[in-house]
mmCIF file of C-alpha atoms in Angstrom:
data_model
loop_
_atom_site.group_PDB
_atom_site.id
_atom_site.type_symbol
_atom_site.label_atom_id
_atom_site.label_comp_id
_atom_site.label_asym_id
_atom_site.label_seq_id
_atom_site.Cartn_x
_atom_site.Cartn_y
_atom_site.Cartn_z
ATOM 1 C CA MET A 1 0.000 0.000 0.000
ATOM 2 C CA ALA A 2 1.343 3.410 -0.942
ATOM 3 C CA THR A 3 2.251 5.782 1.836
ATOM 4 C CA THR A 4 1.378 9.457 1.867
ATOM 5 C CA ASP A 5 4.105 12.060 2.200
ATOM 6 C CA PRO A 6 3.901 13.926 5.527
ATOM 7 C CA SER A 7 2.255 17.333 5.388
ATOM 8 C CA ASP A 8 4.095 20.518 6.295
ATOM 9 C CA LYS A 9 1.869 20.757 9.373
ATOM 10 C CA LEU A 10 2.854 17.273 10.524
ATOM 11 C CA ILE A 11 6.556 17.967 10.017
ATOM 12 C CA LYS A 12 6.311 21.227 11.989
ATOM 13 C CA ALA A 13 4.258 19.734 14.819
ATOM 14 C CA LEU A 14 6.580 16.739 15.181
ATOM 15 C CA ALA A 15 9.553 19.108 15.288
ATOM 16 C CA LEU A 16 7.922 21.140 18.067
ATOM 17 C CA ILE A 17 7.187 17.983 20.057
ATOM 18 C CA ASP A 18 10.709 16.640 19.571
ATOM 19 C CA GLU A 19 12.213 19.986 20.606
ATOM 20 C CA ALA A 20 10.317 19.648 23.895
ATOM 21 C CA HIS A 21 11.445 16.035 24.340
ATOM 22 C CA ALA A 22 15.045 17.080 23.706
ATOM 23 C CA GLN A 23 14.929 19.300 26.805
ATOM 24 C CA ASP A 24 14.726 16.231 29.064
ATOM 25 C CA PRO A 25 17.853 16.379 31.272
ATOM 26 C CA ARG A 26 17.865 12.605 31.688
ATOM 27 C CA ARG A 27 19.884 10.773 29.085
ATOM 28 C CA ILE A 28 20.028 7.184 27.899
ATOM 29 C CA SER A 29 22.808 5.291 26.172
ATOM 30 C CA VAL A 30 22.181 4.367 22.549
ATOM 31 C CA ALA A 31 24.272 3.167 19.641
ATOM 32 C CA ASP A 32 26.516 5.848 18.177
ATOM 33 C CA ASN A 33 24.270 7.953 15.945
ATOM 34 C CA GLY A 34 27.091 8.985 13.640
ATOM 35 C CA ASN A 35 27.614 12.347 15.327
ATOM 36 C CA GLY A 36 29.945 11.027 17.973
ATOM 37 C CA ASN A 37 27.136 10.913 20.553
ATOM 38 C CA ASP A 38 26.103 7.710 22.302
ATOM 39 C CA THR A 39 23.411 9.212 24.527
ATOM 40 C CA ILE A 40 20.174 11.057 23.810
ATOM 41 C CA PRO A 41 17.503 12.657 26.034
ATOM 42 C CA TYR A 42 15.359 9.867 27.478
ATOM 43 C CA GLU A 43 11.996 11.235 26.309
ATOM 44 C CA LEU A 44 13.308 11.643 22.770
ATOM 45 C CA HIS A 45 14.354 7.993 22.884
ATOM 46 C CA TYR A 46 10.936 7.041 24.288
ATOM 47 C CA SER A 47 8.996 8.952 21.621
ATOM 48 C CA ASN A 48 11.087 7.362 18.866
ATOM 49 C CA LYS A 49 10.205 3.943 20.288
ATOM 50 C CA MET A 50 6.531 4.916 20.347
ATOM 51 C CA THR A 51 6.658 5.893 16.666
ATOM 52 C CA THR A 52 8.475 2.669 15.738
ATOM 53 C CA TYR A 53 5.833 0.526 17.420
ATOM 54 C CA LEU A 54 3.011 2.595 15.938
ATOM 55 C CA HIS A 55 4.114 1.601 12.447
ATOM 56 C CA LYS A 56 4.404 -2.041 13.512
ATOM 57 C CA ARG A 57 0.897 -1.902 14.961
ATOM 58 C CA THR A 58 -0.922 -0.009 12.187
ATOM 59 C CA ALA A 59 -0.365 0.610 8.502
ATOM 60 C CA ASN A 60 -0.621 4.261 7.428
ATOM 61 C CA PRO A 61 -1.743 5.804 10.740
ATOM 62 C CA SER A 62 -3.458 9.178 10.553
ATOM 63 C CA GLU A 63 -1.420 12.326 11.114
ATOM 64 C CA LEU A 64 -3.348 13.056 14.297
ATOM 65 C CA LEU A 65 -2.605 9.607 15.727
ATOM 66 C CA GLN A 66 1.070 10.015 14.820
ATOM 67 C CA LEU A 67 1.131 13.269 16.775
ATOM 68 C CA ALA A 68 -0.632 11.806 19.806
ATOM 69 C CA ILE A 69 1.780 8.872 19.828
ATOM 70 C CA ARG A 70 4.785 11.187 19.628
ATOM 71 C CA ALA A 71 3.397 13.461 22.371
ATOM 72 C CA GLN A 72 3.169 10.757 25.039
ATOM 73 C CA HIS A 73 5.159 11.729 28.164
ATOM 74 C CA LEU A 74 5.466 15.297 26.866
ATOM 75 C CA LYS A 75 7.580 17.168 29.449
ATOM 76 C CA ARG A 76 6.713 14.455 31.956
ATOM 77 C CA TRP A 77 10.028 14.874 33.767
ATOM 78 C CA GLU A 78 8.850 18.289 34.974
ATOM 79 C CA VAL A 79 6.227 16.607 37.187
ATOM 80 C CA PRO A 80 8.023 13.756 38.988
ATOM 81 C CA ARG A 81 6.085 10.989 40.712
ATOM 82 C CA ASP A 82 7.351 12.087 44.128
ATOM 83 C CA SER A 83 5.586 15.436 43.710
ATOM 84 C CA TYR A 84 2.412 13.544 44.695
ATOM 85 C CA PRO A 85 1.760 11.354 47.772
ATOM 86 C CA ALA A 86 3.212 7.829 47.681
ATOM 87 C CA THR A 87 -0.250 6.246 47.778
ATOM 88 C CA LYS A 88 -2.549 4.666 45.198
ATOM 89 C CA ALA A 89 -4.709 7.808 45.257
ATOM 90 C CA GLY A 90 -1.577 9.932 44.821
ATOM 91 C CA TYR A 91 -0.495 7.810 41.864
ATOM 92 C CA TYR A 92 -3.827 8.179 40.084
ATOM 93 C CA ALA A 93 -3.923 11.915 40.794
ATOM 94 C CA TRP A 94 -0.445 12.209 39.277
ATOM 95 C CA ARG A 95 -1.420 10.214 36.184
ATOM 96 C CA THR A 96 -4.617 12.217 35.727
ATOM 97 C CA TYR A 97 -2.767 15.524 35.953
ATOM 98 C CA LEU A 98 -0.048 14.339 33.552
ATOM 99 C CA ALA A 99 -2.601 13.281 30.934
ATOM 100 C CA LYS A 100 -4.370 16.629 31.131
ATOM 101 C CA ARG A 101 -1.128 18.628 31.010
ATOM 102 C CA GLN A 102 0.401 16.606 28.181
ATOM 103 C CA ALA A 103 -2.802 16.894 26.156
ATOM 104 C CA GLU A 104 -2.855 20.667 26.598
ATOM 105 C CA LEU A 105 0.802 20.984 25.564
ATOM 106 C CA ALA A 106 0.264 18.794 22.493
ATOM 107 C CA GLU A 107 -2.872 20.701 21.504
ATOM 108 C CA ARG A 108 -1.009 24.013 21.723
ATOM 109 C CA MET A 109 1.832 22.706 19.539
ATOM 110 C CA CYS A 110 -0.600 21.401 16.933
ATOM 111 C CA LEU A 111 -2.317 24.779 16.747
ATOM 112 C CA GLU A 112 1.051 26.482 16.364
ATOM 113 C CA ALA A 113 1.879 24.106 13.503
ATOM 114 C CA GLY A 114 -1.285 25.106 11.644
ATOM 115 C CA TYR A 115 -3.794 22.411 12.562
ATOM 116 C CA SER A 116 -7.406 23.462 13.121
ATOM 117 C CA GLU A 117 -8.921 23.625 16.607
ATOM 118 C CA ALA A 118 -10.877 20.443 15.869
ATOM 119 C CA GLU A 119 -7.743 18.602 14.725
ATOM 120 C CA ALA A 120 -5.682 19.799 17.699
ATOM 121 C CA GLY A 121 -8.542 18.865 20.014
ATOM 122 C CA ARG A 122 -8.598 15.373 18.553
ATOM 123 C CA VAL A 123 -4.882 14.965 19.265
ATOM 124 C CA ALA A 124 -5.502 16.093 22.843
ATOM 125 C CA ALA A 125 -8.363 13.589 23.230
ATOM 126 C CA LEU A 126 -6.094 10.786 22.019
ATOM 127 C CA VAL A 127 -3.332 11.813 24.416
ATOM 128 C CA ARG A 128 -5.908 11.615 27.234
ATOM 129 C CA LYS A 129 -6.874 8.133 25.922
ATOM 130 C CA GLU A 130 -10.540 9.018 25.725
ATOM 131 C CA ASP A 131 -13.047 6.295 24.758
ATOM 132 C CA LEU A 132 -10.573 3.441 25.140
ATOM 133 C CA ARG A 133 -12.066 0.206 23.777
ATOM 134 C CA LYS A 134 -14.572 2.183 21.673
ATOM 135 C CA ASP A 135 -12.151 4.355 19.682
ATOM 136 C CA GLU A 136 -9.824 2.316 17.476
ATOM 137 C CA GLU A 137 -7.095 4.966 17.409
ATOM 138 C CA THR A 138 -7.141 5.269 21.197
ATOM 139 C CA GLN A 139 -6.768 1.483 21.405
ATOM 140 C CA VAL A 140 -3.811 1.643 19.038
ATOM 141 C CA LEU A 141 -2.187 4.254 21.270
ATOM 142 C CA GLU A 142 -2.783 2.069 24.337
ATOM 143 C CA ASP A 143 -1.274 -0.938 22.561
ATOM 144 C CA VAL A 144 1.793 1.051 21.564
ATOM 145 C CA ALA A 145 2.317 2.427 25.077
ATOM 146 C CA CYS A 146 2.095 -1.099 26.513
ATOM 147 C CA LEU A 147 4.489 -2.470 23.905
ATOM 148 C CA VAL A 148 7.077 0.209 24.631
ATOM 149 C CA PHE A 149 6.749 -0.502 28.360
ATOM 150 C CA LEU A 150 7.391 -4.206 27.766
ATOM 151 C CA ASP A 151 10.243 -3.593 25.323
ATOM 152 C CA ASP A 152 12.000 -0.632 26.890
ATOM 153 C CA GLN A 153 11.109 -0.370 30.578
ATOM 154 C CA PHE A 154 9.904 -3.694 31.942
ATOM 155 C CA GLU A 155 13.225 -5.377 32.753
ATOM 156 C CA GLU A 156 14.503 -2.439 34.782
ATOM 157 C CA PHE A 157 11.087 -1.895 36.380
ATOM 158 C CA GLU A 158 10.691 -5.476 37.564
ATOM 159 C CA ARG A 159 14.014 -5.415 39.400
ATOM 160 C CA GLY A 160 12.644 -2.762 41.749
ATOM 161 C CA HIS A 161 9.394 -4.486 42.759
ATOM 162 C CA ASP A 162 8.313 -7.751 44.330
ATOM 163 C CA GLU A 163 7.282 -10.572 42.036
ATOM 164 C CA GLU A 164 3.563 -10.644 42.881
ATOM 165 C CA LYS A 165 3.240 -6.942 42.125
ATOM 166 C CA ILE A 166 5.031 -7.439 38.812
ATOM 167 C CA LEU A 167 2.731 -10.310 37.856
ATOM 168 C CA GLY A 168 -0.286 -8.146 38.654
ATOM 169 C CA ILE A 169 1.051 -5.288 36.524
ATOM 170 C CA LEU A 170 1.724 -7.654 33.627
ATOM 171 C CA ARG A 171 -1.830 -9.014 33.799
ATOM 172 C CA LYS A 172 -3.276 -5.483 33.843
ATOM 173 C CA THR A 173 -1.035 -4.486 30.933
ATOM 174 C CA TRP A 174 -2.128 -7.533 28.931
ATOM 175 C CA GLY A 175 -5.763 -6.774 29.656
ATOM 176 C CA LYS A 176 -5.450 -3.295 28.147
ATOM 177 C CA MET A 177 -4.180 -4.591 24.815
ATOM 178 C CA SER A 178 -5.885 -5.794 21.647
ATOM 179 C CA GLU A 179 -5.208 -9.154 20.017
ATOM 180 C CA ARG A 180 -2.807 -7.479 17.581
ATOM 181 C CA GLY A 181 -1.037 -5.898 20.534
ATOM 182 C CA HIS A 182 -0.697 -9.334 22.123
ATOM 183 C CA GLU A 183 0.844 -10.743 18.946
ATOM 184 C CA LEU A 184 3.461 -8.002 18.846
ATOM 185 C CA ALA A 185 4.173 -8.318 22.579
ATOM 186 C CA LEU A 186 4.929 -12.012 22.266
ATOM 187 C CA GLY A 187 7.538 -11.188 19.630
ATOM 188 C CA ILE A 188 9.532 -8.821 21.861
ATOM 189 C CA GLU A 189 13.025 -10.024 22.760
ATOM 190 C CA MET A 190 13.423 -10.345 26.531
ATOM 191 C CA SER A 191 15.795 -11.863 29.039
ATOM 192 C CA GLU A 192 15.006 -15.389 30.215
ATOM 193 C CA ARG A 193 13.813 -14.055 33.585
ATOM 194 C CA ALA A 194 11.547 -11.393 32.054
ATOM 195 C CA ARG A 195 10.078 -13.882 29.588
ATOM 196 C CA GLY A 196 9.414 -16.281 32.461
ATOM 197 C CA LEU A 197 7.534 -13.587 34.382
ATOM 198 C CA VAL A 198 5.378 -12.835 31.356
ATOM 199 C CA GLN A 199 4.586 -16.531 30.890
ATOM 200 C CA ARG A 200 3.681 -16.879 34.578
ATOM 201 C CA ALA A 201 1.445 -13.824 34.429
ATOM 202 C CA LEU A 202 -0.405 -15.115 31.384
ATOM 203 C CA SER A 203 -0.856 -18.630 32.756
ATOM 204 C CA GLY A 204 -1.985 -17.468 36.217
#
């Protein structure tokens, strides 16, 4: 199937989003990118992973979905988890605030890039994951976020938590995903220990 060249608006909006990601002071090691650098800002790395998995998950995604995918975690480092109480209620309050803030930032960048208010509002709604299970594009975004967690964050995350909690998180993650998301997740390369935890979670 033929692909459509990106619009000027998409190119500008993605550049604005990536400029914000590039401000993340945290850095992650990557293969040498040819410029003599072997680290990049973490959120830039994360957003690149999100885009990679988007194209594995869906052929020819809409521009607005591409923007919502790229805008996940937008300036998230500015609101650390420990700025909210270390309780379940504190965690959900933090997540709710992040979704609202990230959606507003993404919407503003889309407007600046030339998208209409309706288009920018749609990107914001996707970032907030509205109508999950009913909206196919929101489900795609959820799948991609779960896939990036499993591919890029899970092995480090599981080392810091007890096994039962990890199994519970894996089951919740699996429950959020579509069948296509499950297929892609099972193809992710993992350590023997991480793969074993996934298998235990799915068989429990």
